[in-house]
Short mmCIF file of C-alpha atoms in Angstrom, two decimals:
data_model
loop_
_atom_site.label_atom_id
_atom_site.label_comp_id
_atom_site.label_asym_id
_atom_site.label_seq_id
_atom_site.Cartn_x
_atom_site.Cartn_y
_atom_site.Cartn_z
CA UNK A 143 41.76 9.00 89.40
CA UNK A 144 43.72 6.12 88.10
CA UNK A 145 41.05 3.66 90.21
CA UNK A 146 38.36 5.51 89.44
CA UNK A 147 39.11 5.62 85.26
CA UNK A 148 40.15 1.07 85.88
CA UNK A 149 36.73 0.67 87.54
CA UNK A 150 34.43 2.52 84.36
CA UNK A 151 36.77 0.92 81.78
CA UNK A 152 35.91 -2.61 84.20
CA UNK A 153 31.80 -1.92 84.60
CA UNK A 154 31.65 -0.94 80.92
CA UNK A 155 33.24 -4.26 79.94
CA UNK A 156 30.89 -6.18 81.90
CA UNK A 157 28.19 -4.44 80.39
CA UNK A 158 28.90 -4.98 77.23
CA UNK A 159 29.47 -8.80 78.00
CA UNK A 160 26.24 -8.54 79.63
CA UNK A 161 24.58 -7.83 76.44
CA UNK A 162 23.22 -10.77 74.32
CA UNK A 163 25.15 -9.82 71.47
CA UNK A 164 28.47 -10.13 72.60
CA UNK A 165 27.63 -13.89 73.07
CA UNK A 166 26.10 -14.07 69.82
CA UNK A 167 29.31 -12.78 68.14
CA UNK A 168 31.22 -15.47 70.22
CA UNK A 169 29.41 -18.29 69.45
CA UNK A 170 29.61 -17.20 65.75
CA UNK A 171 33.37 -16.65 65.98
CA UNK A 172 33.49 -20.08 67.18
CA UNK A 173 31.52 -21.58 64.95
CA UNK A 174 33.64 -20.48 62.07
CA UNK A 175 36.86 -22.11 63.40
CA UNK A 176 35.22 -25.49 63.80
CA UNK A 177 34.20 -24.84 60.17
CA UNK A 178 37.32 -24.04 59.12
CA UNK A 179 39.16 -26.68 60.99
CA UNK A 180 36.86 -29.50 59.81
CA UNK A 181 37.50 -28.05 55.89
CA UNK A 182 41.14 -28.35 56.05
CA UNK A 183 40.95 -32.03 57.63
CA UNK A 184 43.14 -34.20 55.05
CA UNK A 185 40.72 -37.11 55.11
CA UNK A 186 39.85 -37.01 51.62
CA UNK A 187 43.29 -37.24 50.81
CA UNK A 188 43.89 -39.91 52.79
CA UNK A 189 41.68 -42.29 51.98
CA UNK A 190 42.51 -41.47 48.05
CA UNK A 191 46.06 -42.58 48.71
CA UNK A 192 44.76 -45.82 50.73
CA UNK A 193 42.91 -46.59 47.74
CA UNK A 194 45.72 -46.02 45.00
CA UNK A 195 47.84 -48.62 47.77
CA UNK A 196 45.22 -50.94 47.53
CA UNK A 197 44.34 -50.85 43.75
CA UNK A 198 48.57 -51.43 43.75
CA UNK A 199 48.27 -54.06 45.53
CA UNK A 200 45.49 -55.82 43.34
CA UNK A 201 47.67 -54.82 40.07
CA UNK A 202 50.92 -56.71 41.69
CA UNK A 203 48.77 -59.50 42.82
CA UNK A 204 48.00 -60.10 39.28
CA UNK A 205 51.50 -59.59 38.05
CA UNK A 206 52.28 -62.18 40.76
CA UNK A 207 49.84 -64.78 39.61
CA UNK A 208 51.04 -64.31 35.67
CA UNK A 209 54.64 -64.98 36.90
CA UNK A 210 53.54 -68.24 39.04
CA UNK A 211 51.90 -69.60 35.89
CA UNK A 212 55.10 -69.15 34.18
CA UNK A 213 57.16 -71.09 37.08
CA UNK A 214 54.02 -74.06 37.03
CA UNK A 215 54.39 -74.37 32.99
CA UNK A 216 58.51 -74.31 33.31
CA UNK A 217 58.21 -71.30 30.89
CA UNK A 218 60.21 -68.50 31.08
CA UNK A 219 60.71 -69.15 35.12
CA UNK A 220 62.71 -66.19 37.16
CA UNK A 221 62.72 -67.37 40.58
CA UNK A 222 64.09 -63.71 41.44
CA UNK A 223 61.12 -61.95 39.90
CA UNK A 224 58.75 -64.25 41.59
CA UNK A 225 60.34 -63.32 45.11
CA UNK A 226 60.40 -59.57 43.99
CA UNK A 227 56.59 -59.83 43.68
CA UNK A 228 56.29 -62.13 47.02
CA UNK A 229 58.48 -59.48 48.96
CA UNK A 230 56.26 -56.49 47.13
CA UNK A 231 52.63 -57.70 48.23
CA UNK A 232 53.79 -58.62 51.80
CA UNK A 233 55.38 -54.90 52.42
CA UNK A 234 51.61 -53.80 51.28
CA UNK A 235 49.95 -55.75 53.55
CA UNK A 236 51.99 -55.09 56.65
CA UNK A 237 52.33 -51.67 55.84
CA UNK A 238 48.61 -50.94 55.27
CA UNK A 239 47.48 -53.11 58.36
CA UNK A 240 50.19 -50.85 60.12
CA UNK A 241 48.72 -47.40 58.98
CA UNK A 242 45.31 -48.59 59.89
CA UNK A 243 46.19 -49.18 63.53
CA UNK A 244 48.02 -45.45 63.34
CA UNK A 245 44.82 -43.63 61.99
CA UNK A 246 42.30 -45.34 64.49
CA UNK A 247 44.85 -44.33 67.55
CA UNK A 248 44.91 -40.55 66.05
CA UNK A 249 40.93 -40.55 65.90
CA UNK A 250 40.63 -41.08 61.88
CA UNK A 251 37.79 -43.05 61.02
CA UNK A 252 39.09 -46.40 59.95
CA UNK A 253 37.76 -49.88 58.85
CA UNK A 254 37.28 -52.50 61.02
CA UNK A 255 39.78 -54.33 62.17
CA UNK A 256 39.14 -57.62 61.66
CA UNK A 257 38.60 -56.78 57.89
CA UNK A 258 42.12 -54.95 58.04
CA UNK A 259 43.17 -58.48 59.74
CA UNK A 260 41.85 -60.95 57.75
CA UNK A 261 43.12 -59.17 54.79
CA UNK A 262 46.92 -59.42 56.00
CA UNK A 263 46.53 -62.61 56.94
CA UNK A 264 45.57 -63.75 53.88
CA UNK A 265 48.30 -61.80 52.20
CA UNK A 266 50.61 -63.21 54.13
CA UNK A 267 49.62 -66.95 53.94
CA UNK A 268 49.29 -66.53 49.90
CA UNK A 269 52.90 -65.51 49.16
CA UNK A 270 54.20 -67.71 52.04
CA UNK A 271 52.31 -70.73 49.95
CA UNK A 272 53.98 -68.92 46.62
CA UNK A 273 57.19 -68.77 48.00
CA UNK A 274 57.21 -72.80 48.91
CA UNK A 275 55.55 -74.02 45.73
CA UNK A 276 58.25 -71.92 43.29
CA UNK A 277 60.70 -73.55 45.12
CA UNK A 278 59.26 -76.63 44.84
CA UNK A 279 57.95 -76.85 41.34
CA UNK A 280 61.68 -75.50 40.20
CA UNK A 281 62.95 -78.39 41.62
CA UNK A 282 60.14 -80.34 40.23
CA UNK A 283 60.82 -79.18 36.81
CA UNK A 284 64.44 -80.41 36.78
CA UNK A 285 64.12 -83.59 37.84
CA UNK A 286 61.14 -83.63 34.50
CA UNK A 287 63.68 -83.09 32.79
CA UNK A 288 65.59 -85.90 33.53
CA UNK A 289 62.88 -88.32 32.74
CA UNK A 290 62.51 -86.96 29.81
CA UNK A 291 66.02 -87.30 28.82
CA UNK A 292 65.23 -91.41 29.45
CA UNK A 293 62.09 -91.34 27.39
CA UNK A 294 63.61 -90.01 24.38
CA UNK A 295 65.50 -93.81 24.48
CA UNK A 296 61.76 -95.44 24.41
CA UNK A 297 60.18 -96.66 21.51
CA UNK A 298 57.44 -94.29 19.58
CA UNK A 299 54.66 -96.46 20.94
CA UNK A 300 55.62 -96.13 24.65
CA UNK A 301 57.10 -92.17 24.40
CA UNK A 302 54.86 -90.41 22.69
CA UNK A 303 51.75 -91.25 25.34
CA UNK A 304 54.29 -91.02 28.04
CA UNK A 305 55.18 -87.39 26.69
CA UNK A 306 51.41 -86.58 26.78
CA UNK A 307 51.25 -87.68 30.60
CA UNK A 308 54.31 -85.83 31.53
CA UNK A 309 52.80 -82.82 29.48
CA UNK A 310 49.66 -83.19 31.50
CA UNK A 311 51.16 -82.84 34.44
CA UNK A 312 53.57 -80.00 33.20
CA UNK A 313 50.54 -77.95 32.35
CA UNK A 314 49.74 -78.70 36.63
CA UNK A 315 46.84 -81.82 35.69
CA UNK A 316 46.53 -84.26 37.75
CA UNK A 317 46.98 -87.76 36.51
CA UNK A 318 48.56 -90.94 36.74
CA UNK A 319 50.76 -93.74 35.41
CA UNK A 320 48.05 -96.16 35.24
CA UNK A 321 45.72 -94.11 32.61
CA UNK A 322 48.54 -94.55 30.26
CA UNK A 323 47.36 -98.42 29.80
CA UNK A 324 49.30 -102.01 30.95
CA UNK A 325 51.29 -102.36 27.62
CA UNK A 326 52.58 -98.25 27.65
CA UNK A 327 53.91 -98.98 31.55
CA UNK A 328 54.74 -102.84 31.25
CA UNK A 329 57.50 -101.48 28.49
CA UNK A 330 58.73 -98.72 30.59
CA UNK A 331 62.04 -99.98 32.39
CA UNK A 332 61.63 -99.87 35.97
CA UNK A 333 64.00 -96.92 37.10
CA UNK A 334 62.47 -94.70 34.80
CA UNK A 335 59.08 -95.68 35.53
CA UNK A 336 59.65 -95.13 39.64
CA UNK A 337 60.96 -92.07 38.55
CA UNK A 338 57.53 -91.02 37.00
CA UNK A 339 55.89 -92.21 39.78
CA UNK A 340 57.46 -90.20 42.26
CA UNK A 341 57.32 -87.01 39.69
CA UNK A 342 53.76 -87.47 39.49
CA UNK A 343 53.06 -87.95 42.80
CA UNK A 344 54.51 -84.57 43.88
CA UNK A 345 52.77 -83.39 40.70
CA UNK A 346 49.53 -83.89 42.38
CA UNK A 347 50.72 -82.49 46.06
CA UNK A 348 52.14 -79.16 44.45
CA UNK A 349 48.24 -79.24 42.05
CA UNK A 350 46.85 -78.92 45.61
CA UNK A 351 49.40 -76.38 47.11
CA UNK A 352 48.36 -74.37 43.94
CA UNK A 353 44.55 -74.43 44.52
CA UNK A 354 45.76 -73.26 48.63
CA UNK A 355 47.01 -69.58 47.19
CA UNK A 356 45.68 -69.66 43.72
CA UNK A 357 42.49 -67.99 45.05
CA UNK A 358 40.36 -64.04 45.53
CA UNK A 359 39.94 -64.53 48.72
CA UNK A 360 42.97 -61.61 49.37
CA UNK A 361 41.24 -59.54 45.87
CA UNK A 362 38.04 -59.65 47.86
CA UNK A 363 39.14 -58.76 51.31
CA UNK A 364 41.03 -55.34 49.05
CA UNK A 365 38.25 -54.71 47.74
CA UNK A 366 36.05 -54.62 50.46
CA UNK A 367 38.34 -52.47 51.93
CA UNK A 368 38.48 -49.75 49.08
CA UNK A 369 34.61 -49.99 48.71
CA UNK A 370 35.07 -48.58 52.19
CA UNK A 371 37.54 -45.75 51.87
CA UNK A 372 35.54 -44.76 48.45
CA UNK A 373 32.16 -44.75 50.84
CA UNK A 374 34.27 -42.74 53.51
CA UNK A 375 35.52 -40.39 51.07
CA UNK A 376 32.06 -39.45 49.00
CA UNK A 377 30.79 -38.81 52.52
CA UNK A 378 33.90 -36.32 53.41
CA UNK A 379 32.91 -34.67 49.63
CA UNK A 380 29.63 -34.24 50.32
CA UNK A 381 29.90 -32.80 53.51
CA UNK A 382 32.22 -30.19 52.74
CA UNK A 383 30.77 -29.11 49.50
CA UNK A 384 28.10 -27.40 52.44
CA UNK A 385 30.82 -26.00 54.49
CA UNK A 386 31.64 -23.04 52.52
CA UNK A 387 27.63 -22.44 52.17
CA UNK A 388 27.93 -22.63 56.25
CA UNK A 389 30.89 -20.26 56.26
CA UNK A 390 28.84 -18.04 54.71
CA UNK A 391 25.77 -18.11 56.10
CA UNK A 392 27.51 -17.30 59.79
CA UNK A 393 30.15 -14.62 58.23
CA UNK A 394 26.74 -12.95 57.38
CA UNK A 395 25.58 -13.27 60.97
CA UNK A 396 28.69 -12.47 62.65
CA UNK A 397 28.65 -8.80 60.67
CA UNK A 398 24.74 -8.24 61.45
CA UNK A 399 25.56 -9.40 64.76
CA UNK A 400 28.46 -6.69 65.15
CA UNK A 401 26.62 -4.20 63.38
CA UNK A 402 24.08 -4.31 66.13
CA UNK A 403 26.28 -4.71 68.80
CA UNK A 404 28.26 -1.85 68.13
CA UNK A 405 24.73 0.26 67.64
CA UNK A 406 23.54 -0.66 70.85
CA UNK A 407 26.57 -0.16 72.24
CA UNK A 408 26.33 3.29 71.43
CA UNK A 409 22.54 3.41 73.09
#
C-alpha cells in the first residue's frame, strides 16, 4: 500500500509539472527575484558617495591653491597647512583610483581606467610640484628679506625702483635687474646686487614651477569623472522607477497564473 500511495502522490506530481502552468508560475516566481534583486542593488548610492569624494576633492583643491598663493606672496605662509592640504588631495586620489579597481573586479560598472589613471597621476604630480615649490619659495622669501634689509641703506633714487623690482617678483613676475636702468644698478654695491641676481633668477625658475601645477588639468579629469557617475546614476533612477511597475505587472500574472493552475488542477 505504502508503494502503491508513493507512486500516485509521484504520477500526480509529474502531471501537474506537465501542465503549462506550473512553468508559467516558475518563470514568474523567478522573474520577481531578479526584480527584486536588481531594486535593492546599492549602485545609486554608490556613485552618490563617489561624487560627494570627488566634489571634496575639487573644494580642497581650491583651498590648496588659496594657501599656495599665500606661500608665493610671503603672506600669511603656514608651511604645515600647505602639507595638510598636499597630504589631503593625494589620500583622495589614491583612494578613489583604489575603489575604482575594487568595483570593476566585483562587476560594478566603473569608468574607464585610463580616465581613473590619468586623473591620479595628475593628482599626484600637482602636490608633488606643490610640495617642492613651498619649500622652495619659503626659502626664497628669507633670503628677500635679507636684501631688503641692504636696500633700506640705499639712497631714495636707487631703493625705491629696486623695491618695485623686488615687489614684482614677490607678487611671482618675472623680471630682471637690467629693466631697472644703468644708473639704478651702477649704484647698487656689488654684493647686494649678486644677491638680487641670484634672487631673481630663482624667481623666474620657481614662476615656471608655478605655471607646472598651477593648472585644471586635475579639475577637469574630476569632473569628467563625476559627469560620469551622475550619467551612471540617472540611468540606475530611471530604470528602477519601472521596476515596481514590473513587480506589479508579474505579481498580477503569477495570481491569474495560480488561479488557473489550481482550477485545472481540479479538472
Amino acid at each position: 500500500m505504502p508503494e502503491l500511495k508513493n507512486k500516485s502522490i509521484a504520477d500526480t506530481f509529474n502531471a501537474r509539472i506537465r501542465s503549462p502552468w506550473a512553468w508559467v508560475v516558475l518563470a514568474v516566481a523567478i522573474g520577481l527575484t531578479v526584480l527584486f534583486y536588481f531594486s535593492q542593488k546599492p549602485q545609486i548610492i554608490m556613485y552618490s558617495r563617489y561624487i560627494k569624494t570627488l566634489s571634496d576633492y575639487q573644494l580642497q583643491e581650491s583651498y590648496a591653491m588659496r594657501g599656495m598663493e599665500r606661500v608665493r606672496i610671503g603672506f600669511g605662509i603656514d608651511t604645515v597647512f600647505v602639507q595638510a592640504q598636499t597630504m589631503t588631495l593625494r589620500e583622495i586620489a589614491v583612494s578613489f583610483s583604489r575603489e575604482m579597481d575594487e568595483i570593476s573586479r566585483v562587476g560594478v560598472k566603473a569608468p574607464p581606467h585610463s580616465t581613473v589613471e590619468r586623473f591620479e597621476r595628475e593628482v599626484l604630480a600637482k602636490v608633488s610640484s606643490m610640495r617642492r615649490y613651498a619649500a622652495s619659495r619659503h626659502g626664497w622669501l628669507e633670503r628677500l628679506q635679507a636684501v631688503n634689509q641692504q636696500v633700506t641703506n640705499l639712497p631714495a633714487s636707487v631703493q625705491i625702483p629696486l623695491r618695485g623690482t623686488l615687489d614684482s617678483a614677490r607678487a611671482g613676475y618675472l623680471v630682471g635687474i637690467a629693466g631697472l636702468g644703468d644708473s639704478v644698478v651702477n649704484a647698487i654695491p656689488d654684493s647686494t646686487k649678486d644677491a638680487i641676481f641670484a634672487l631673481l633668477q630663482d624667481n623666474e625658475e620657481q614662476t615656471l614651477a608655478w605655471s607646472r601645477f598651477n593648472s585644471e588639468l586635475a579639475a577637469m579629469y574630476s569632473e569628467d569623472l563625476i559627469q560620469f557617475f551622475q550619467s551612471q546614476s540617472m540611468e540606475e533612477m530611471s530604470l528602477k522607477s519601472k521596476i515596481p511597475m514590473a513587480f506589479y505587472f508579474l505579481t498580477l500574472v503569477l495570481m491569474l497564473s495560480t488561479f488557473f493552475f489550481i482550477f485545472r488542477s481540479k479538472q
